[in-house]
Tab-separated table of C-alpha atoms in Angstrom:
chain	number	residue	atom	x	y	z
A	57	MET	CA	18.292	-6.046	16.364
A	58	GLU	CA	18.370	-3.207	18.791
A	59	HIS	CA	21.742	-1.556	19.426
A	60	ASP	CA	20.916	-0.010	22.787
A	61	GLN	CA	20.301	-3.329	24.718
A	62	ASP	CA	22.625	-4.142	27.660
A	63	CYS	CA	23.468	-7.764	28.241
A	64	LYS	CA	26.251	-7.554	30.826
A	65	GLU	CA	24.659	-10.376	32.771
A	66	HIS	CA	25.521	-12.812	29.958
A	67	GLU	CA	28.816	-11.154	29.136
A	68	LEU	CA	27.767	-10.689	25.465
A	69	PRO	CA	28.416	-7.674	23.387
A	70	PRO	CA	25.465	-5.484	23.202
A	71	GLY	CA	23.405	-5.646	20.053
A	72	SER	CA	24.633	-9.035	19.065
A	73	GLU	CA	22.057	-11.563	17.658
A	74	SER	CA	22.717	-13.969	20.443
A	75	ASP	CA	21.928	-11.423	23.019
A	76	VAL	CA	18.302	-11.831	22.348
A	77	THR	CA	18.073	-15.358	21.129
A	78	THR	CA	20.083	-17.197	23.843
A	79	ALA	CA	19.508	-15.078	27.036
A	80	PRO	CA	16.480	-16.116	29.153
A	81	ARG	CA	13.569	-13.769	28.765
A	82	GLY	CA	13.173	-11.183	31.395
A	83	HIS	CA	17.011	-11.086	32.006
A	84	LEU	CA	17.685	-8.591	29.266
A	85	LYS	CA	17.740	-4.938	30.109
A	86	LYS	CA	14.859	-3.328	28.303
A	87	PRO	CA	15.522	-0.546	25.904
A	88	MET	CA	14.223	2.890	26.884
A	89	PHE	CA	10.440	3.377	26.118
A	90	LEU	CA	10.145	-0.178	24.903
A	91	GLU	CA	6.379	-0.303	25.238
A	92	PHE	CA	5.953	2.897	23.317
A	93	ARG	CA	8.567	2.109	20.626
A	94	SER	CA	6.975	-1.249	19.979
A	95	GLY	CA	3.370	-0.181	20.405
A	96	LYS	CA	0.771	-0.590	17.682
A	97	GLY	CA	0.016	3.099	17.417
A	98	PHE	CA	3.678	4.117	17.038
A	99	ILE	CA	4.484	1.349	14.444
A	100	ILE	CA	1.472	2.259	12.404
A	101	ALA	CA	2.550	5.909	12.446
A	102	VAL	CA	6.160	4.941	11.377
A	103	VAL	CA	4.934	2.913	8.447
A	104	ALA	CA	2.374	5.791	7.411
A	105	VAL	CA	5.204	8.303	7.561
A	106	ALA	CA	7.370	5.986	5.461
A	107	VAL	CA	4.682	5.626	2.873
A	108	PHE	CA	3.958	9.406	2.888
A	109	THR	CA	7.783	10.042	2.471
A	110	ASP	CA	8.068	7.751	-0.506
A	111	VAL	CA	4.963	8.989	-2.252
A	112	PHE	CA	5.792	12.608	-1.449
A	113	LEU	CA	9.328	12.507	-2.803
A	114	TYR	CA	8.122	10.843	-5.935
A	115	GLY	CA	5.643	13.690	-6.721
A	116	LEU	CA	7.627	16.590	-5.289
A	117	ILE	CA	10.040	16.765	-8.132
A	118	VAL	CA	7.636	15.934	-10.955
A	119	PRO	CA	6.737	19.647	-11.576
A	120	VAL	CA	10.417	20.621	-11.272
A	121	PHE	CA	11.791	18.285	-13.971
A	122	PRO	CA	10.492	20.309	-16.970
A	123	PHE	CA	12.416	23.381	-15.832
A	124	SER	CA	15.545	21.707	-14.263
A	125	LEU	CA	16.237	19.520	-17.245
A	126	GLU	CA	16.521	22.521	-19.469
A	127	ASP	CA	18.189	24.851	-17.016
A	128	ARG	CA	20.633	22.470	-15.191
A	129	VAL	CA	21.071	19.532	-17.520
A	130	GLY	CA	21.061	21.316	-20.778
A	131	VAL	CA	18.380	19.318	-22.430
A	132	SER	CA	16.840	21.106	-25.402
A	133	SER	CA	13.302	22.315	-25.187
A	134	ASP	CA	12.252	20.035	-27.891
A	135	SER	CA	13.410	16.962	-25.829
A	136	VAL	CA	12.228	17.939	-22.385
A	137	GLN	CA	8.876	16.089	-22.702
A	138	LYS	CA	10.729	12.984	-23.791
A	139	TRP	CA	13.122	12.878	-20.892
A	140	VAL	CA	10.363	13.752	-18.354
A	141	SER	CA	8.496	10.681	-19.599
A	142	VAL	CA	11.653	8.572	-19.375
A	143	LEU	CA	12.288	9.636	-15.803
A	144	LEU	CA	8.738	8.830	-14.883
A	145	ALA	CA	8.958	5.436	-16.546
A	146	VAL	CA	12.321	4.551	-14.927
A	147	TYR	CA	10.809	5.009	-11.542
A	148	GLY	CA	8.162	2.552	-12.503
A	149	VAL	CA	10.727	0.069	-13.789
A	150	GLY	CA	12.541	0.212	-10.340
A	151	LEU	CA	9.209	-0.254	-8.581
A	152	LEU	CA	8.219	-3.224	-10.827
A	153	VAL	CA	11.471	-5.026	-10.630
A	154	GLY	CA	12.276	-4.317	-7.050
A	155	SER	CA	8.918	-5.283	-5.471
A	156	PRO	CA	9.111	-9.067	-5.942
A	157	VAL	CA	12.717	-9.099	-4.868
A	158	CYS	CA	12.092	-7.051	-1.761
A	159	GLY	CA	9.048	-9.096	-0.825
A	160	TYR	CA	11.011	-12.308	-1.035
A	161	ILE	CA	13.799	-10.897	1.064
A	162	ALA	CA	11.314	-9.509	3.707
A	163	ASP	CA	9.794	-12.915	4.151
A	164	ARG	CA	13.174	-14.602	4.446
A	165	THR	CA	14.827	-12.295	7.056
A	166	THR	CA	14.369	-12.658	10.796
A	167	SER	CA	13.654	-8.943	11.161
A	168	ARG	CA	11.727	-6.535	9.005
A	169	ARG	CA	13.788	-3.615	10.371
A	170	ALA	CA	16.999	-4.177	8.508
A	171	PRO	CA	15.473	-4.152	5.044
A	172	PHE	CA	13.289	-1.284	6.104
A	173	MET	CA	16.305	0.785	6.968
A	174	ALA	CA	18.137	-0.285	3.795
A	175	GLY	CA	15.138	1.135	1.813
A	176	LEU	CA	15.542	4.491	3.545
A	177	VAL	CA	19.263	4.595	2.820
A	178	THR	CA	18.522	3.871	-0.827
A	179	LEU	CA	15.924	6.737	-0.822
A	180	ALA	CA	18.384	9.187	0.623
A	181	GLY	CA	20.969	8.314	-1.825
A	182	SER	CA	18.625	8.572	-4.740
A	183	THR	CA	17.458	12.037	-3.467
A	184	VAL	CA	21.122	13.218	-3.252
A	185	MET	CA	21.704	12.058	-6.898
A	186	LEU	CA	18.616	13.915	-8.075
A	187	CYS	CA	19.621	16.995	-6.137
A	188	ILE	CA	23.266	17.351	-7.411
A	189	GLY	CA	22.767	15.594	-10.807
A	190	SER	CA	23.792	17.690	-13.683
A	191	ASN	CA	23.639	15.141	-16.450
A	192	ILE	CA	20.734	12.878	-17.486
A	193	THR	CA	22.578	9.645	-16.580
A	194	VAL	CA	22.835	10.543	-12.944
A	195	LEU	CA	19.100	11.559	-12.872
A	196	VAL	CA	18.020	8.230	-14.531
A	197	ILE	CA	20.005	6.264	-11.863
A	198	GLY	CA	18.548	8.367	-9.117
A	199	ARG	CA	14.974	7.727	-10.274
A	200	LEU	CA	15.636	4.008	-10.601
A	201	LEU	CA	16.963	3.883	-7.089
A	202	GLN	CA	13.938	5.876	-5.949
A	203	GLY	CA	11.672	3.287	-7.394
A	204	ILE	CA	13.586	0.505	-5.632
A	205	SER	CA	13.337	2.206	-2.352
A	206	ALA	CA	9.522	2.512	-2.863
A	207	ALA	CA	9.351	-1.186	-3.416
A	208	VAL	CA	10.948	-1.603	-0.002
A	209	VAL	CA	8.546	0.570	1.690
A	210	TRP	CA	5.477	-0.912	0.295
A	211	THR	CA	6.564	-4.466	0.868
A	212	VAL	CA	8.488	-4.445	4.042
A	213	GLY	CA	6.583	-1.620	5.558
A	214	LEU	CA	3.083	-3.121	5.091
A	215	ALA	CA	4.410	-6.534	6.142
A	216	LEU	CA	5.738	-4.976	9.448
A	217	LEU	CA	2.289	-3.340	9.860
A	218	VAL	CA	0.590	-6.664	9.390
A	219	ASP	CA	3.005	-8.349	11.954
A	220	THR	CA	2.029	-5.748	14.486
A	221	VAL	CA	-1.718	-5.327	14.400
A	222	GLY	CA	-4.336	-8.066	15.166
A	223	GLN	CA	-6.510	-9.403	12.445
A	224	ASP	CA	-9.406	-7.374	13.885
A	225	GLU	CA	-7.541	-4.047	13.095
A	226	VAL	CA	-6.048	-4.616	9.725
A	227	GLY	CA	-8.626	-2.471	7.951
A	228	GLU	CA	-8.291	0.383	10.296
A	229	SER	CA	-4.478	0.413	10.131
A	230	MET	CA	-4.576	0.188	6.291
A	231	GLY	CA	-6.887	3.190	6.467
A	232	VAL	CA	-4.227	5.218	8.063
A	233	VAL	CA	-1.726	4.190	5.389
A	234	ALA	CA	-4.395	5.116	2.722
A	235	VAL	CA	-4.582	8.668	4.146
A	236	ALA	CA	-0.787	9.000	4.086
A	237	MET	CA	-0.768	7.713	0.462
A	238	SER	CA	-3.463	10.113	-0.688
A	239	LEU	CA	-1.776	13.064	0.990
A	240	GLY	CA	1.444	12.286	-0.686
A	241	ILE	CA	-0.015	11.782	-4.110
A	242	PHE	CA	-1.933	15.002	-4.232
A	243	VAL	CA	-0.004	17.394	-1.967
A	244	ALA	CA	3.527	16.758	-3.371
A	245	PRO	CA	2.934	18.194	-6.871
A	246	LEU	CA	1.391	21.260	-5.436
A	247	LEU	CA	4.111	21.995	-2.835
A	248	GLY	CA	6.849	21.169	-5.318
A	249	GLY	CA	5.528	23.709	-7.867
A	250	VAL	CA	4.899	26.429	-5.289
A	251	VAL	CA	8.255	25.980	-3.497
A	252	TYR	CA	10.169	25.782	-6.809
A	253	GLU	CA	8.480	29.005	-7.973
A	254	LYS	CA	9.111	30.846	-4.740
A	255	GLY	CA	12.406	29.490	-3.387
A	256	GLY	CA	14.206	27.731	-6.223
A	257	TYR	CA	15.616	24.404	-6.999
A	258	TYR	CA	17.487	23.709	-3.756
A	259	ALA	CA	14.507	24.794	-1.638
A	260	VAL	CA	12.516	21.852	-3.007
A	261	PHE	CA	15.243	19.410	-2.028
A	262	ALA	CA	15.743	21.087	1.398
A	263	MET	CA	12.113	20.126	2.019
A	264	ALA	CA	12.751	16.610	0.773
A	265	PHE	CA	15.825	16.122	3.053
A	266	GLY	CA	13.939	17.455	6.135
A	267	LEU	CA	11.244	14.839	5.554
A	268	ILE	CA	13.943	12.084	5.148
A	269	GLY	CA	15.435	13.194	8.340
A	270	VAL	CA	12.227	12.764	10.278
A	271	ASP	CA	11.773	9.365	8.605
A	272	ILE	CA	15.282	8.256	9.706
A	273	VAL	CA	14.659	9.115	13.295
A	274	LEU	CA	11.404	7.208	13.331
A	275	ARG	CA	12.820	4.074	11.698
A	276	LEU	CA	15.809	4.039	14.021
A	277	ILE	CA	13.821	4.082	17.187
A	278	VAL	CA	11.050	1.647	16.170
A	279	ILE	CA	11.220	-1.854	17.724
A	280	GLU	CA	9.440	-4.761	16.163
A	281	LYS	CA	6.698	-6.390	18.299
A	282	LYS	CA	8.390	-9.833	18.083
A	283	THR	CA	11.671	-8.303	19.103
A	284	ALA	CA	10.031	-6.531	22.055
A	285	GLN	CA	8.471	-9.717	23.259
A	286	LYS	CA	11.948	-11.167	23.835
A	287	TYR	CA	12.639	-8.593	26.522
A	288	MET	CA	9.487	-9.389	28.414
A	289	ASP	CA	8.921	-11.788	31.310
A	290	PRO	CA	6.583	-14.682	30.332
A	291	GLU	CA	3.982	-13.137	32.649
A	292	GLU	CA	4.215	-9.773	30.899
A	293	GLU	CA	3.979	-11.343	27.467
A	294	ALA	CA	0.873	-13.253	28.452
A	295	ALA	CA	-0.669	-10.150	29.761
A	296	GLY	CA	0.028	-8.142	26.609
A	297	ASP	CA	-1.939	-8.257	23.518
A	298	PRO	CA	-0.231	-10.456	20.945
A	299	ALA	CA	0.245	-9.333	17.361
A	300	VAL	CA	-1.477	-12.341	15.978
A	301	PRO	CA	-4.539	-13.809	17.866
A	302	ALA	CA	-4.323	-17.491	18.682
A	303	ASP	CA	-7.624	-18.385	17.100
A	304	LEU	CA	-6.216	-18.267	13.596
A	305	GLU	CA	-8.249	-21.305	12.647
A	306	ARG	CA	-11.418	-19.143	12.502
A	307	SER	CA	-12.205	-17.208	9.356
A	308	ASP	CA	-10.944	-13.520	9.322
A	309	GLN	CA	-13.633	-10.825	9.978
A	310	GLY	CA	-15.706	-10.457	6.974
A	311	THR	CA	-14.127	-13.459	5.175
A	312	VAL	CA	-15.420	-16.983	4.657
A	313	LEU	CA	-13.881	-20.242	4.095
A	314	PRO	CA	-13.618	-21.434	0.504
A	315	ASP	CA	-16.389	-23.569	-0.726
A	316	SER	CA	-16.054	-27.343	-1.185
A	317	VAL	CA	-15.392	-26.974	-4.997
A	318	GLU	CA	-12.386	-24.777	-4.292
A	319	GLU	CA	-11.062	-27.135	-1.695
A	320	ARG	CA	-11.459	-30.049	-4.007
A	321	GLU	CA	-9.462	-28.286	-6.696
A	322	ARG	CA	-6.627	-27.807	-4.243
A	323	GLY	CA	-6.411	-31.534	-3.479
A	324	ASP	CA	-8.472	-31.664	-0.261
A	325	GLN	CA	-10.990	-34.209	-1.528
A	326	PRO	CA	-12.093	-36.653	1.244
A	327	ASP	CA	-11.899	-39.449	-1.296
A	328	SER	CA	-8.162	-39.029	-1.811
A	329	SER	CA	-5.813	-41.501	-0.285
A	330	PRO	CA	-3.418	-40.286	2.460
A	331	GLU	CA	-0.475	-41.033	0.181
A	332	GLU	CA	-2.006	-38.810	-2.550
A	333	LEU	CA	-2.747	-35.995	-0.094
A	334	SER	CA	0.762	-36.262	1.304
A	335	LYS	CA	2.232	-35.796	-2.218
A	336	ILE	CA	-0.089	-32.893	-3.071
A	337	ARG	CA	0.759	-31.094	0.189
A	338	LEU	CA	4.497	-31.751	-0.314
A	339	PHE	CA	4.179	-30.252	-3.816
A	340	LEU	CA	2.405	-27.176	-2.565
A	341	ARG	CA	4.909	-26.584	0.183
A	342	ARG	CA	7.790	-26.653	-2.316
A	343	MET	CA	6.110	-24.074	-4.641
A	344	PRO	CA	7.301	-20.462	-4.133
A	345	PRO	CA	4.700	-18.619	-2.009
A	346	VAL	CA	4.184	-16.062	-4.719
A	347	ILE	CA	2.996	-18.772	-7.109
A	348	THR	CA	0.563	-20.086	-4.551
A	349	LEU	CA	-0.764	-16.543	-4.004
A	350	LEU	CA	-1.163	-15.894	-7.663
A	351	GLY	CA	-3.176	-19.118	-8.002
A	352	HIS	CA	-5.777	-17.808	-5.554
A	353	PRO	CA	-8.812	-15.996	-7.177
A	354	ARG	CA	-9.400	-13.811	-4.216
A	355	LEU	CA	-5.960	-12.350	-4.406
A	356	LEU	CA	-6.106	-11.866	-8.107
A	357	VAL	CA	-9.334	-9.828	-7.704
A	358	ALA	CA	-7.733	-7.813	-4.998
A	359	LEU	CA	-4.763	-7.072	-7.279
A	360	TRP	CA	-7.218	-6.155	-10.081
A	361	ALA	CA	-9.059	-3.768	-7.763
A	362	THR	CA	-5.754	-2.237	-6.840
A	363	LEU	CA	-4.780	-1.817	-10.506
A	364	MET	CA	-8.123	-0.156	-11.227
A	365	GLN	CA	-7.897	2.089	-8.206
A	366	ALA	CA	-4.402	3.217	-9.333
A	367	VAL	CA	-5.586	3.887	-12.908
A	368	LEU	CA	-8.414	6.058	-11.597
A	369	THR	CA	-6.417	7.896	-9.111
A	370	THR	CA	-3.525	8.776	-11.442
A	371	SER	CA	-5.884	9.699	-14.222
A	372	PHE	CA	-6.885	12.598	-12.117
A	373	GLU	CA	-3.304	13.799	-11.877
A	374	THR	CA	-2.932	13.788	-15.594
A	375	THR	CA	-6.187	15.417	-16.841
A	376	VAL	CA	-7.506	17.582	-14.078
A	377	PRO	CA	-4.790	20.332	-14.173
A	378	LEU	CA	-5.058	20.677	-17.939
A	379	HIS	CA	-8.988	20.572	-17.827
A	380	VAL	CA	-9.310	23.328	-15.074
A	381	HIS	CA	-6.757	25.421	-16.916
A	382	ASP	CA	-8.619	25.312	-20.171
A	383	THR	CA	-12.136	25.539	-18.554
A	384	PHE	CA	-11.664	27.888	-15.623
A	385	GLY	CA	-8.297	29.548	-16.477
A	386	PHE	CA	-6.530	28.272	-13.436
A	387	GLY	CA	-2.712	28.310	-13.239
A	388	PRO	CA	-0.477	25.618	-11.525
A	389	THR	CA	-1.381	26.857	-8.019
A	390	GLY	CA	-5.084	26.893	-8.725
A	391	ALA	CA	-5.018	23.564	-10.312
A	392	GLY	CA	-3.163	22.079	-7.320
A	393	LEU	CA	-5.632	23.590	-4.918
A	394	MET	CA	-8.380	21.744	-6.731
A	395	PHE	CA	-6.926	18.427	-5.461
A	396	ILE	CA	-7.830	19.447	-1.854
A	397	ALA	CA	-11.367	18.342	-2.724
A	398	LEU	CA	-10.098	14.869	-3.465
A	399	ILE	CA	-7.810	14.715	-0.395
A	400	VAL	CA	-10.201	15.669	2.327
A	401	PRO	CA	-12.394	12.593	2.027
A	402	SER	CA	-9.406	10.298	2.442
A	403	PHE	CA	-9.091	11.277	6.113
A	404	PHE	CA	-12.182	9.031	6.643
A	405	ALA	CA	-10.240	5.992	5.502
A	406	PRO	CA	-9.297	4.798	9.091
A	407	LEU	CA	-13.003	4.934	10.017
A	408	ILE	CA	-13.853	3.016	6.796
A	409	GLY	CA	-11.117	0.574	7.638
A	410	LYS	CA	-12.556	-0.026	11.126
A	411	MET	CA	-16.007	-0.688	9.738
A	412	CYS	CA	-14.399	-2.996	7.201
A	413	ASP	CA	-12.882	-5.014	10.121
A	414	ARG	CA	-16.413	-5.294	11.578
A	415	TYR	CA	-18.548	-6.017	8.445
A	416	GLY	CA	-15.975	-7.198	5.952
A	417	PRO	CA	-14.357	-5.634	2.893
A	418	ARG	CA	-16.862	-6.654	0.192
A	419	LEU	CA	-19.588	-4.069	0.886
A	420	PHE	CA	-17.204	-1.086	1.017
A	421	ALA	CA	-14.944	-1.970	-1.878
A	422	THR	CA	-17.754	-2.790	-4.211
A	423	GLY	CA	-19.893	0.212	-3.012
A	424	GLY	CA	-16.967	2.533	-3.608
A	425	PHE	CA	-16.509	1.501	-7.333
A	426	ILE	CA	-20.263	1.732	-8.011
A	427	LEU	CA	-20.530	5.184	-6.377
A	428	LEU	CA	-17.521	6.396	-8.179
A	429	THR	CA	-19.136	5.692	-11.626
A	430	PRO	CA	-21.740	8.375	-11.753
A	431	PHE	CA	-19.410	11.020	-10.069
A	432	LEU	CA	-16.793	10.469	-12.721
A	433	ILE	CA	-19.290	10.668	-15.522
A	434	LEU	CA	-20.856	13.870	-14.087
A	435	LEU	CA	-17.534	15.624	-14.102
A	436	ARG	CA	-18.309	16.447	-17.667
A	437	LEU	CA	-21.006	18.945	-16.634
A	438	PRO	CA	-19.080	21.981	-15.395
A	439	ASP	CA	-17.887	23.525	-18.673
A	440	LYS	CA	-17.987	27.301	-18.015
A	441	ASN	CA	-15.816	29.701	-16.165
A	442	GLU	CA	-18.530	30.613	-13.594
A	443	VAL	CA	-18.398	30.335	-9.749
A	444	GLY	CA	-21.347	27.935	-9.715
A	445	GLN	CA	-19.629	25.630	-12.234
A	446	ILE	CA	-16.345	25.679	-10.274
A	447	VAL	CA	-18.295	24.782	-7.011
A	448	LEU	CA	-19.986	22.045	-8.757
A	449	PHE	CA	-16.700	20.644	-10.134
A	450	CYS	CA	-15.102	20.740	-6.660
A	451	ALA	CA	-18.128	19.038	-5.084
A	452	LEU	CA	-18.004	16.228	-7.745
A	453	LEU	CA	-14.239	15.905	-7.072
A	454	ALA	CA	-15.008	15.563	-3.290
A	455	LEU	CA	-17.669	12.895	-3.939
A	456	ALA	CA	-15.283	11.022	-6.140
A	457	GLY	CA	-12.617	11.238	-3.399
A	458	ALA	CA	-15.059	9.798	-0.970
A	459	ALA	CA	-15.774	6.889	-3.248
A	460	LEU	CA	-12.088	6.150	-3.694
A	461	ALA	CA	-11.647	6.283	0.110
A	462	LEU	CA	-14.271	3.517	0.275
A	463	VAL	CA	-12.089	1.322	-1.930
A	464	MET	CA	-8.544	1.941	-0.632
A	465	ALA	CA	-8.421	0.451	2.875
A	466	PRO	CA	-10.703	-2.535	2.167
A	467	VAL	CA	-8.599	-3.617	-0.857
A	468	MET	CA	-5.330	-3.294	1.118
A	469	ALA	CA	-6.858	-5.283	4.108
A	470	GLU	CA	-8.188	-7.963	1.748
A	471	ILE	CA	-4.665	-8.833	0.710
A	472	THR	CA	-3.905	-9.547	4.376
A	473	LEU	CA	-6.984	-11.472	4.927
A	474	VAL	CA	-6.239	-13.749	1.924
A	475	VAL	CA	-2.756	-14.669	3.214
A	476	ARG	CA	-4.167	-15.333	6.698
A	477	ASP	CA	-6.957	-17.515	5.286
A	478	LEU	CA	-4.544	-19.636	3.250
A	479	GLU	CA	-2.131	-19.911	6.256
A	480	SER	CA	-4.920	-20.959	8.644
A	481	LYS	CA	-5.872	-23.854	6.384
A	482	ARG	CA	-2.320	-25.094	6.029
A	483	PRO	CA	-0.206	-23.658	9.016
A	484	GLY	CA	3.316	-23.154	8.077
A	485	ARG	CA	2.924	-23.439	4.290
A	486	PHE	CA	4.645	-20.046	3.800
A	487	GLY	CA	7.435	-20.577	6.467
A	488	PRO	CA	7.825	-18.906	9.797
A	489	ASN	CA	7.503	-15.389	8.515
A	490	GLY	CA	4.551	-15.930	6.319
A	491	ALA	CA	4.111	-14.392	2.881
A	492	TYR	CA	2.927	-10.873	3.693
A	493	GLY	CA	5.980	-9.225	2.097
A	494	GLN	CA	5.470	-11.184	-1.172
A	495	ALA	CA	1.721	-10.526	-1.091
A	496	TYR	CA	2.260	-6.799	-0.755
A	497	SER	CA	5.003	-6.902	-3.391
A	498	LEU	CA	2.200	-8.091	-5.796
A	499	PHE	CA	0.108	-5.260	-4.489
A	500	ASN	CA	2.950	-2.847	-5.320
A	501	VAL	CA	3.350	-4.344	-8.783
A	502	ALA	CA	-0.470	-3.899	-9.360
A	503	PHE	CA	-0.480	-0.375	-8.167
A	504	ALA	CA	2.626	0.520	-10.182
A	505	GLY	CA	1.051	-0.966	-13.325
A	506	GLY	CA	-2.115	1.199	-12.744
A	507	SER	CA	0.123	4.270	-12.214
A	508	VAL	CA	1.582	3.656	-15.700
A	509	VAL	CA	-1.713	2.863	-17.429
A	510	GLY	CA	-3.787	5.628	-15.833
A	511	PRO	CA	-1.770	8.615	-17.103
A	512	LEU	CA	-1.252	7.115	-20.557
A	513	LEU	CA	-4.956	6.151	-20.881
A	514	ALA	CA	-6.438	9.359	-19.601
A	515	GLY	CA	-3.844	11.600	-21.366
A	516	LEU	CA	-4.153	9.926	-24.777
A	517	LEU	CA	-7.948	9.928	-24.542
A	518	ASN	CA	-8.029	13.683	-23.558
A	519	ASP	CA	-5.791	14.533	-26.509
A	520	ALA	CA	-7.790	12.430	-29.050
A	521	VAL	CA	-11.480	12.750	-28.042
A	522	GLY	CA	-11.726	15.199	-25.194
A	523	TRP	CA	-12.648	15.451	-21.468
A	524	LYS	CA	-16.149	14.174	-21.732
A	525	THR	CA	-15.077	10.942	-23.272
A	526	VAL	CA	-12.306	10.603	-20.595
A	527	THR	CA	-15.055	10.857	-17.766
A	528	LEU	CA	-17.230	8.354	-19.498
A	529	VAL	CA	-14.520	5.764	-19.963
A	530	LEU	CA	-13.176	6.139	-16.358
A	531	GLY	CA	-16.704	5.843	-15.046
A	532	LEU	CA	-17.322	2.663	-17.019
A	533	LEU	CA	-13.965	1.255	-15.884
A	534	SER	CA	-15.053	1.792	-12.279
A	535	LEU	CA	-18.341	0.060	-12.875
A	536	PHE	CA	-16.495	-2.864	-14.444
A	537	ALA	CA	-14.168	-3.163	-11.517
A	538	ALA	CA	-17.208	-3.584	-9.085
A	539	PHE	CA	-18.352	-6.911	-10.535
A	540	PRO	CA	-15.361	-9.164	-9.712
A	541	THR	CA	-14.852	-7.192	-6.500
A	542	PHE	CA	-18.396	-8.111	-5.333
A	543	ILE	CA	-18.068	-11.789	-6.276
A	544	TYR	CA	-14.766	-12.628	-4.715
A	545	THR	CA	-13.832	-9.990	-2.075
A	546	GLY	CA	-14.102	-11.549	1.397
A	547	GLY	CA	-14.594	-15.058	-0.141
A	548	LEU	CA	-16.278	-16.444	-3.194
A	549	MET	CA	-19.904	-15.376	-3.379
A	550	THR	CA	-21.913	-18.718	-2.927
A	551	LYS	CA	-25.003	-19.608	-0.917
A	552	GLU	CA	-22.946	-21.600	1.504
A	553	ASN	CA	-20.516	-18.851	2.155
A	554	LEU	CA	-23.204	-16.182	2.453
A	555	LYS	CA	-24.862	-18.318	5.146
A	556	ARG	CA	-21.556	-18.721	7.008
A	557	LEU	CA	-20.941	-15.005	6.749
A	558	LYS	CA	-24.526	-14.221	8.061
A	559	ILE	CA	-23.912	-16.550	11.039
A	560	SER	CA	-20.435	-15.017	11.745
A	561	ARG	CA	-21.922	-11.483	11.778
A	562	SER	CA	-24.812	-12.471	14.022
A	563	THR	CA	-22.331	-14.037	16.536
A	564	ARG	CA	-20.247	-10.854	16.593
A	565	ALA	CA	-23.288	-8.709	17.048
A	566	VAL	CA	-24.306	-10.715	20.124
């Protein structure tokens, strides 16, 4: 709850939970700049900065570890590679273990803000440990805590975002998050290497703590939309735009209701007796939300698409620097600059998300995977240290980045749409706070899994059979990912659902 609210009229201590829950609406003194602090644009910006901070701090110190382990910790040169791998893996462990727990907590608390702040405290503590750590145990614990803090950001942060925006703007807002994620993934290693080379070890962490400071300020001043509504008069609340539209019974934009076969499998058969239906519904309500979510094919396909997206994205991180070094003679800075070609197309993610809100996620996610296939395979062509070959390689990287941008926002939005479709068919099945935290914890697990598989797959293939085979395998993986994405994204591809989707689009066009 907000600590700056004034409730003298009710003789209650400021900031207490009962201030907001028991006092009549419109009689609480509004915090300063309430409308701005609880506005959609500001909350989207806060979540995007949180995502960028998390991803940036993960990648910032990756190029520093090989040097700091030997110079500061005293690890022998023969063991540096082993401990770098351990530190990367420990982060993944924290992310994988923390995500389901954080998602469950997020959906069981009355406020997203408290766990959101707890994640930031964990991130700050982990960064301090990595900064001052002079033995391997402290570094391992620091990376573990960093992974747990990432779990908080991706579950609670995205759930807060979904709470804030209307269902017609989910794709656009996820596009903003996709931009922040792409920037963090590709910019952090570049800046980490350059700053370490020019300014030294502590200069890298000075940059990290500066970014954490900005994140702290933003998270402290943000006000959740549902909290802000408690300060408003009923007339003001009715005039404002609610976070969740009232017509939740309709299908989400670009989504369609499940066909009759799927409904019958869930126990909604018209031939079932009322007693049987009651038992089935009671059983479903008692199941943990995460089990219900994992039983839904649409969500499983969205998680599969997330996994494949992460595999393809992180494969670039592993193989491109080494390839451009061997082929074009680029050093660390030059290799890092090559990633600009991948980053620039990600700035179109909000526009892609907005179009996804209008036309549905199926076309964009599927098209992204299909377009990515030839661009990945053609990356084998530039093989000489010539200007024309370097330009061609950059152009292909940019086209691959554009195809990835087509996938990111629609897949993230699809997870929200799945939860809302399930909730609209059985209101209250996931409790008063829904299951967005747990849904995005699964997203987090899938992305973390892809982040582990991608570097290992691409790195091992590159060592064993070379760059050209890597590009072929990655291209075929992208094509393979397109098939289930096309069939299930936005609803199972059936004639009945296609007809409903066509009618829905025609209605919106009018």
